Coordinates of C-alpha atoms in Angstrom, one line a residue:
D1 CA 9.1 -17.5 3.2
S2 CA 11.5 -16.8 0.4
G3 CA 14.5 -18.8 1.6
S4 CA 16.8 -15.8 1.2
T5 CA 18.1 -15.9 4.8
A6 CA 18.9 -19.7 4.4
L7 CA 20.8 -18.8 1.2
W8 CA 22.8 -16.1 2.9
M9 CA 23.7 -18.4 5.8
S10 CA 24.6 -21.3 3.5
R11 CA 27.2 -19.1 1.8
H12 CA 29.3 -19.1 5.0
S13 CA 31.2 -22.1 6.2
V14 CA 29.3 -22.7 9.4
R15 CA 29.7 -26.0 11.1
M16 CA 26.2 -26.1 12.4
P17 CA 23.2 -27.5 10.6
I18 CA 20.8 -24.9 9.2
Y19 CA 17.1 -25.9 9.4
A20 CA 14.9 -23.7 7.3
L21 CA 11.2 -23.8 8.0
T22 CA 8.8 -22.7 5.3
P23 CA 5.1 -23.1 4.4
K24 CA 5.9 -23.0 0.7
V25 CA 6.7 -26.2 -1.2
A26 CA 8.5 -24.2 -4.0
T27 CA 10.8 -22.6 -1.4
Q28 CA 11.5 -25.9 0.3
R29 CA 12.6 -27.3 -3.0
K30 CA 14.8 -24.3 -3.8
M31 CA 16.5 -24.5 -0.3
A32 CA 17.1 -28.3 -0.8
L33 CA 19.9 -27.2 -3.3
M34 CA 21.6 -25.0 -0.7
R35 CA 24.8 -26.1 1.1
N36 CA 24.2 -27.3 4.7
V37 CA 20.5 -26.4 4.6
S38 CA 17.8 -28.9 5.6
P39 CA 14.4 -27.4 4.6
L40 CA 11.3 -28.4 6.5
L41 CA 7.7 -27.7 5.7
M42 CA 5.7 -26.0 8.5
D43 CA 2.3 -24.3 8.6
T44 CA 2.3 -20.5 9.0
S45 CA 1.3 -18.8 12.2
A46 CA -0.4 -15.4 12.5
D47 CA 2.1 -13.8 14.9
R48 CA 5.8 -14.0 15.7
D49 CA 5.6 -15.5 19.2
T50 CA 3.3 -18.3 18.0
A51 CA 5.5 -19.0 15.0
L52 CA 8.6 -19.3 17.2
A53 CA 6.8 -21.7 19.6
D54 CA 5.5 -23.7 16.6
A55 CA 9.0 -23.9 15.1
E56 CA 10.5 -25.2 18.3
A57 CA 7.7 -27.8 18.7
H58 CA 8.3 -28.8 15.0
L59 CA 12.0 -29.3 15.6
K60 CA 11.4 -31.2 18.8
K61 CA 8.9 -33.5 17.2
R62 CA 11.5 -34.4 14.5
G63 CA 14.2 -35.1 17.2
I64 CA 16.4 -32.2 16.0
V65 CA 16.1 -30.2 19.2
Q66 CA 15.8 -31.6 22.7
S67 CA 14.8 -30.0 26.0
G68 CA 17.7 -27.9 27.3
D69 CA 19.3 -27.4 23.8
V70 CA 20.4 -23.9 22.9
Y71 CA 19.6 -22.8 19.3
A72 CA 19.4 -19.6 17.3
I73 CA 16.4 -18.7 15.2
T74 CA 15.8 -15.9 12.7
V75 CA 12.5 -14.3 11.8
G76 CA 11.3 -11.3 9.9
E77 CA 8.6 -8.9 10.9
P78 CA 6.1 -8.2 9.5
M79 CA 5.8 -12.0 8.9
G80 CA 5.3 -13.1 5.3
T81 CA 7.2 -10.1 3.8
P82 CA 10.1 -11.3 1.8
G83 CA 13.5 -9.8 2.6
G84 CA 12.4 -8.8 6.1
T85 CA 14.6 -10.8 8.3
N86 CA 15.3 -8.5 11.2
T87 CA 15.4 -10.6 14.3
L88 CA 17.9 -13.1 15.7
K89 CA 16.8 -14.9 18.9
I90 CA 18.9 -17.2 21.0
C91 CA 16.6 -19.8 22.7
R92 CA 16.8 -22.6 25.1
A93 CA 14.3 -25.4 24.3
D94 CA 11.7 -26.2 27.0

C-alpha cells in the first residue's frame, strides 16, 4: 500500500524488473519515480491468498508473467498495514 518495499528494493542494483501493485493512485505516482520500479494499479483483496492470485492474474493479463515463469512476490500481513512486509513467496505461474 505505501510503496516502502518497492523503495527499499529499488535502492539495490537488482537486474530484474520490480512490479509494484497498489490500489492507491498516490502511491503509484510516488513509485513511478523509483529506479527500476514499474507501478501498477490493482484492486485490493480481502485476504492474502486471494491477493496473491489476483496479482498473478494481473501480471499475466499484462503479458509480464507467462505460464511456467518463476517469480518472487512480497506481501505484508495484516494486509493494508503500512510497514508490514513480512512474507516473501517464490511462485511458479499457472
